[in-house]
CSV table of C-alpha atoms in Angstrom, one decimal:
chain,number,residue,atom,x,y,z
X,494,MET,CA,73.2,190.3,143.0
X,495,GLU,CA,76.7,191.4,141.7
X,496,ILE,CA,77.3,194.8,139.6
X,497,GLN,CA,80.7,194.8,137.6
X,498,LYS,CA,82.1,197.9,136.1
X,499,TYR,CA,83.5,198.0,132.5
X,500,ALA,CA,84.5,200.7,130.1
X,501,ALA,CA,85.2,201.4,126.5
X,502,ILE,CA,87.3,203.7,124.6
X,503,ASP,CA,86.2,204.4,120.8
X,504,ILE,CA,88.5,206.6,119.2
X,505,GLY,CA,86.8,207.7,115.9
X,506,SER,CA,87.3,209.8,113.0
X,507,ASN,CA,84.8,212.5,114.1
X,508,ALA,CA,85.4,211.9,117.8
X,509,ILE,CA,86.5,209.9,120.9
X,510,ARG,CA,84.4,208.5,123.6
X,511,LEU,CA,84.7,206.6,126.9
X,512,LEU,CA,81.8,204.7,127.8
X,513,ILE,CA,81.4,203.3,131.4
X,514,ALA,CA,78.6,200.7,131.9
X,515,ASN,CA,77.3,198.6,135.2
X,516,VAL,CA,76.8,195.2,134.5
X,517,ILE,CA,74.0,194.1,136.8
X,518,ILE,CA,74.4,190.0,137.4
X,519,SER,CA,71.0,188.2,139.0
X,520,LYS,CA,70.5,184.7,139.7
X,521,ASN,CA,68.8,183.0,136.8
X,522,LYS,CA,68.5,186.6,134.7
X,523,GLU,CA,70.4,187.8,131.8
X,524,PRO,CA,72.9,190.1,132.6
X,525,GLN,CA,71.6,193.8,132.5
X,526,PHE,CA,74.2,196.6,130.8
X,527,LYS,CA,73.2,200.0,132.2
X,528,LYS,CA,75.1,203.2,131.0
X,529,SER,CA,76.6,204.7,133.6
X,530,SER,CA,78.9,207.4,132.2
X,531,LEU,CA,79.4,208.7,128.4
X,532,VAL,CA,82.3,211.4,127.8
X,533,ARG,CA,82.4,212.5,123.9
X,534,VAL,CA,85.6,214.7,123.1
X,535,PRO,CA,85.3,216.0,119.4
X,536,ILE,CA,89.2,215.8,118.0
X,537,ARG,CA,88.3,215.4,114.2
X,538,LEU,CA,91.0,212.8,113.3
X,539,GLY,CA,89.3,212.1,110.0
X,540,ALA,CA,90.1,216.0,109.0
X,541,ASP,CA,94.1,214.8,109.4
X,542,ALA,CA,93.8,211.4,108.3
X,543,PHE,CA,91.6,211.8,105.2
X,544,VAL,CA,93.1,215.0,103.8
X,545,GLU,CA,96.8,214.9,105.0
X,546,GLY,CA,97.3,211.6,105.3
X,547,SER,CA,98.6,211.7,108.8
X,548,ILE,CA,97.5,213.0,112.2
X,549,SER,CA,99.0,216.2,113.1
X,550,GLU,CA,101.3,216.9,116.2
X,551,ALA,CA,98.3,219.0,117.5
X,552,ASN,CA,96.0,216.1,117.5
X,553,GLN,CA,98.3,213.7,118.9
X,554,GLN,CA,99.1,215.8,122.0
X,555,ARG,CA,95.0,216.7,122.5
X,556,LEU,CA,94.6,212.5,121.9
X,557,ILE,CA,97.0,211.9,124.2
X,558,ASP,CA,95.5,214.4,126.9
X,559,ALA,CA,92.1,212.8,126.4
X,560,ILE,CA,93.1,209.1,127.2
X,561,GLU,CA,95.0,210.6,130.2
X,562,ALA,CA,91.6,212.0,131.3
X,563,PHE,CA,89.5,208.7,130.4
X,564,LYS,CA,92.2,206.7,132.4
X,565,LEU,CA,91.4,208.8,135.5
X,566,LEU,CA,87.7,208.5,135.1
X,567,ILE,CA,88.6,204.7,134.6
X,568,LYS,CA,90.2,204.5,137.8
X,569,VAL,CA,87.7,207.0,139.8
X,570,HIS,CA,84.7,204.8,138.5
X,571,GLY,CA,86.3,201.7,139.8
X,572,VAL,CA,86.5,199.8,136.6
X,573,GLU,CA,87.0,196.5,136.4
X,574,LYS,CA,88.6,196.2,132.7
X,575,TYR,CA,88.1,198.2,129.6
X,576,LYS,CA,89.3,197.9,126.0
X,577,ALA,CA,90.2,201.0,123.2
X,578,CYS,CA,89.7,200.6,119.9
X,579,ALA,CA,90.4,203.1,117.0
X,580,THR,CA,88.5,203.0,113.8
X,581,SER,CA,89.0,204.3,110.0
X,582,ALA,CA,90.7,207.4,110.9
X,583,MET,CA,93.7,205.7,112.6
X,584,ARG,CA,93.8,202.8,110.6
X,585,GLU,CA,94.5,204.9,107.2
X,586,ALA,CA,97.0,207.4,109.0
X,587,SER,CA,100.4,207.2,107.6
X,588,ASN,CA,101.7,207.5,111.1
X,589,GLY,CA,98.6,205.7,113.1
X,590,LYS,CA,100.7,202.8,114.6
X,591,LYS,CA,103.3,205.5,115.8
X,592,VAL,CA,100.8,207.2,117.3
X,593,VAL,CA,99.0,204.1,119.1
X,594,GLU,CA,102.5,203.5,120.3
X,595,GLU,CA,103.5,206.8,121.5
X,596,ILE,CA,100.3,206.8,123.8
X,597,LEU,CA,101.1,203.5,125.1
X,598,LYS,CA,104.4,205.0,126.0
X,599,LYS,CA,102.6,208.2,127.7
X,600,THR,CA,99.7,206.6,129.0
X,601,GLY,CA,99.9,202.9,129.5
X,602,VAL,CA,96.7,202.5,127.6
X,603,ASN,CA,96.9,200.0,124.4
X,604,ILE,CA,94.9,200.8,121.5
X,605,THR,CA,93.7,198.4,119.2
X,606,ILE,CA,93.4,199.2,116.0
X,607,ILE,CA,90.3,197.6,114.2
X,608,ASP,CA,88.9,197.0,110.6
X,609,GLY,CA,85.4,197.6,109.2
X,610,LYS,CA,84.6,193.7,109.9
X,611,GLU,CA,85.9,193.6,113.1
X,612,GLU,CA,84.0,196.9,113.6
X,613,ALA,CA,80.9,195.5,112.6
X,614,ALA,CA,81.0,192.1,114.5
X,615,ILE,CA,81.7,194.0,117.7
X,616,ILE,CA,78.4,196.4,117.2
X,617,ALA,CA,76.3,192.9,116.6
X,618,ALA,CA,77.6,191.7,119.8
X,619,THR,CA,75.2,194.3,121.1
X,620,ASP,CA,71.0,194.0,122.2
X,621,LEU,CA,70.5,193.8,118.5
X,622,HIS,CA,69.1,190.6,118.8
X,623,LYS,CA,66.2,192.0,120.7
X,624,LEU,CA,65.0,194.3,117.8
X,625,VAL,CA,65.6,191.7,114.9
X,626,LYS,CA,62.9,189.2,114.5
X,627,SER,CA,63.5,186.1,113.4
X,628,ASP,CA,60.7,186.3,110.3
X,629,GLU,CA,62.0,189.8,109.0
X,630,SER,CA,65.2,191.3,107.3
X,631,TYR,CA,67.2,194.1,107.9
X,632,LEU,CA,70.0,196.2,106.8
X,633,TYR,CA,71.8,197.8,109.8
X,634,VAL,CA,73.7,200.7,108.8
X,635,ASP,CA,76.2,202.5,111.4
X,636,VAL,CA,77.7,205.6,109.9
X,637,GLY,CA,80.8,206.8,111.3
X,638,GLY,CA,83.2,209.7,110.5
X,639,GLY,CA,85.3,207.7,108.2
X,640,SER,CA,83.4,204.5,107.0
X,641,THR,CA,80.2,203.2,107.1
X,642,GLU,CA,79.6,199.6,108.0
X,643,PHE,CA,76.6,197.7,106.5
X,644,THR,CA,75.3,194.3,108.0
X,645,LEU,CA,72.3,192.6,106.3
X,646,PHE,CA,70.1,190.4,108.5
X,647,SER,CA,67.6,188.0,107.5
X,648,LYS,CA,65.8,185.2,109.5
X,649,GLY,CA,67.6,186.3,112.6
X,650,ARG,CA,70.9,185.7,111.0
X,651,ILE,CA,73.9,187.9,109.3
X,652,GLU,CA,73.4,187.2,105.7
X,653,ASP,CA,76.1,189.8,104.4
X,654,SER,CA,78.3,192.7,105.7
X,655,LYS,CA,80.7,195.2,104.2
X,656,SER,CA,82.5,198.1,105.2
X,657,PHE,CA,82.8,201.4,102.8
X,658,ARG,CA,84.9,204.4,102.9
X,659,MET,CA,82.0,206.4,103.2
X,660,GLY,CA,82.2,208.5,106.4
X,661,THR,CA,80.8,212.0,107.0
X,662,VAL,CA,84.2,213.7,107.9
X,663,ARG,CA,85.5,211.9,104.6
X,664,LEU,CA,82.5,213.2,102.3
X,665,LEU,CA,82.6,216.6,103.8
X,666,ASN,CA,86.6,216.7,102.6
X,667,ASN,CA,86.1,214.4,99.4
X,668,THR,CA,85.5,215.9,95.8
X,669,LYS,CA,81.9,215.7,94.4
X,670,ALA,CA,83.4,213.3,91.8
X,671,GLU,CA,84.7,211.1,94.7
X,672,ASN,CA,81.6,211.1,96.4
X,673,LYS,CA,79.4,210.1,93.2
X,674,ILE,CA,81.9,206.8,92.6
X,675,ILE,CA,81.7,205.4,96.2
X,676,PHE,CA,77.5,206.7,96.6
X,677,LYS,CA,77.2,204.5,93.3
X,678,ASP,CA,79.4,201.4,94.7
X,679,VAL,CA,77.5,201.3,97.6
X,680,GLU,CA,73.9,201.6,95.9
X,681,HIS,CA,75.2,198.5,93.5
X,682,TRP,CA,76.0,196.8,96.7
X,683,ILE,CA,72.8,197.3,98.4
X,684,LYS,CA,70.4,196.4,95.8
X,685,ASN,CA,72.3,193.5,95.0
X,686,SER,CA,72.4,192.1,98.4
X,687,THR,CA,68.5,193.2,99.3
X,688,SER,CA,67.1,192.3,95.6
X,689,HIS,CA,65.8,188.7,97.0
X,690,LEU,CA,63.8,190.0,100.0
X,691,ASP,CA,60.3,191.3,99.6
X,692,LYS,CA,60.3,193.5,102.6
X,693,VAL,CA,63.6,195.2,104.6
X,694,SER,CA,63.8,197.5,107.3
X,695,LEU,CA,66.6,199.9,108.5
X,696,ILE,CA,68.5,200.0,111.5
X,697,GLY,CA,70.7,203.2,112.2
X,698,SER,CA,73.3,203.5,114.4
X,699,GLY,CA,75.4,206.3,115.3
X,700,GLY,CA,75.7,209.8,116.8
X,701,ASN,CA,74.0,211.9,113.8
X,702,ILE,CA,71.0,209.4,113.5
X,703,ASN,CA,70.6,209.5,117.4
X,704,LYS,CA,70.7,213.2,117.5
X,705,LEU,CA,68.0,213.2,114.3
X,706,PHE,CA,65.8,210.6,116.5
X,707,LYS,CA,65.8,212.7,119.7
X,708,MET,CA,65.1,215.9,117.4
X,709,SER,CA,62.0,214.2,116.1
X,710,GLY,CA,60.5,213.4,119.9
X,711,ARG,CA,59.4,210.1,118.9
X,712,MET,CA,59.3,207.0,121.6
X,713,LEU,CA,62.2,204.6,121.9
X,714,ASP,CA,60.5,201.7,120.2
X,715,LYS,CA,59.3,203.7,117.4
X,716,PRO,CA,61.2,204.1,114.0
X,717,LEU,CA,61.5,207.1,111.7
X,718,SER,CA,60.0,206.8,108.3
X,719,TYR,CA,61.5,207.7,105.0
X,720,ILE,CA,58.9,210.4,104.5
X,721,PHE,CA,60.1,212.3,108.2
X,722,LEU,CA,63.9,211.5,107.3
X,723,ASN,CA,63.5,213.2,103.9
X,724,ALA,CA,61.9,216.3,105.0
X,725,GLN,CA,64.4,216.8,108.0
X,726,TYR,CA,67.1,216.5,105.3
X,727,LYS,CA,65.6,219.2,103.2
X,728,PHE,CA,65.0,221.2,106.2
X,729,LEU,CA,68.6,220.8,107.7
X,730,LYS,CA,70.3,221.6,104.2
X,731,ASN,CA,68.1,224.7,104.1
X,732,MET,CA,69.6,226.2,107.0
X,733,SER,CA,73.1,227.7,107.4
X,734,TYR,CA,75.8,225.8,109.5
X,735,ASP,CA,75.3,229.0,112.1
X,736,GLU,CA,71.7,228.4,112.2
X,737,ARG,CA,72.2,224.6,113.1
X,738,ILE,CA,74.3,225.6,115.6
X,739,SER,CA,72.3,228.8,117.1
X,740,GLU,CA,68.8,227.7,116.2
X,741,LEU,CA,68.7,223.7,116.4
X,742,GLY,CA,71.6,223.8,119.3
X,743,LEU,CA,73.6,221.4,117.6
X,744,ASN,CA,77.3,221.2,118.6
X,745,PRO,CA,79.7,222.7,116.1
X,746,ASP,CA,81.2,219.1,115.3
X,747,ARG,CA,77.7,218.2,114.9
X,748,ALA,CA,76.4,220.8,112.8
X,749,ASP,CA,78.2,220.0,109.7
X,750,VAL,CA,78.6,216.2,109.2
X,751,ILE,CA,74.7,215.7,110.4
X,752,ILE,CA,74.1,216.3,106.5
X,753,PRO,CA,76.1,213.8,104.9
X,754,ALA,CA,75.0,211.3,107.6
X,755,THR,CA,71.3,211.9,107.0
X,756,LYS,CA,72.1,211.3,103.2
X,757,ILE,CA,73.6,208.2,103.4
X,758,TYR,CA,70.9,206.7,105.7
X,759,LEU,CA,68.1,208.2,103.2
X,760,SER,CA,70.1,206.3,100.3
X,761,ALA,CA,70.2,203.3,101.8
X,762,MET,CA,66.6,203.3,102.9
X,763,LYS,CA,65.8,204.2,98.9
X,764,TRP,CA,68.2,201.8,97.6
X,765,SER,CA,66.9,198.8,100.2
X,766,GLY,CA,63.3,199.8,99.7
X,767,ALA,CA,63.1,200.2,103.1
X,768,THR,CA,60.1,202.8,104.6
X,769,LYS,CA,60.9,202.3,108.3
X,770,LEU,CA,64.2,203.0,110.2
X,771,TYR,CA,64.8,202.2,113.7
X,772,VAL,CA,67.4,203.7,116.0
X,773,PRO,CA,68.0,201.4,119.1
X,774,LYS,CA,70.9,203.7,120.4
X,775,ILE,CA,74.0,201.1,120.6
X,776,GLY,CA,77.4,201.6,118.8
X,777,LEU,CA,81.0,200.4,119.0
X,778,SER,CA,81.5,201.7,122.4
X,779,ASP,CA,78.2,199.3,123.7
X,780,GLY,CA,79.7,196.1,121.8
X,781,ILE,CA,83.0,196.8,123.4
X,782,ILE,CA,81.8,196.2,126.7
X,783,LYS,CA,79.6,193.4,126.1
X,784,SER,CA,82.0,191.9,124.2
X,785,LEU,CA,84.7,192.2,127.3
X,786,TYR,CA,82.0,190.5,129.8
X,787,HIS,CA,81.3,187.8,127.4
X,788,GLY,CA,85.4,187.0,126.8
X,789,SER,CA,85.3,187.3,123.0
X,790,ILE,CA,87.9,190.0,122.8
X,791,ALA,CA,90.7,190.6,125.4
């Protein structure tokens, strides 16, 4: 048996994450990916990028400090290889490339800014195939702070995918009119893409749906129902921001974005006709590690 260590840095719009995983390689067996450590830092880059159009100096410094800390953790864990990817906030910030250059100069960490399609492809490299049955159809929904990636699986293959600028941080900062337009666009795409399918189930990923699933108390392989999610949405909306923190124990940077996130999942279920939502607890970080191991990304 051989154990290798890989790490992924995911620079999102609501938070940045460091995932360290052990890859257990045994003879005549598929490699096993086991999470060793997960560190999340709530640097809301999207609040800068989507409102002001650029990353503030204060958040640039926080990002540099966090990357330096991640580098030390990568070193002490004995990681063999790691990859850092940034998504919509860094992609849309007018100074995004400059920030990446500054981070490389000060920390030695090279960050790759990826687009929505690349993000969806990396996530698809996870163990999603173990959940997707060859004779059924699924709409995979990955909700981030700046964008949401939709991937339609039918008969075990990717049939269609699209990224929309409909992330939780963005929705909080948009006007109602702007949000109405983007939801209409997504509704049109989902209905068009799934109209020929008899039955669709949702697969959800992202910190908010993971939190909702944990709050449900369900077993890992059991889906959430539309009825349950709708009841949770109403329950959360009726609570104040402070109550979500004090009564439910939500982190301050989770207590506001969980509302638009739940609305996105509910809307996707409604428009696709899905009654079940599976939550396999996978995301971009997991995809980066598996892609590193398989050599599909450098």
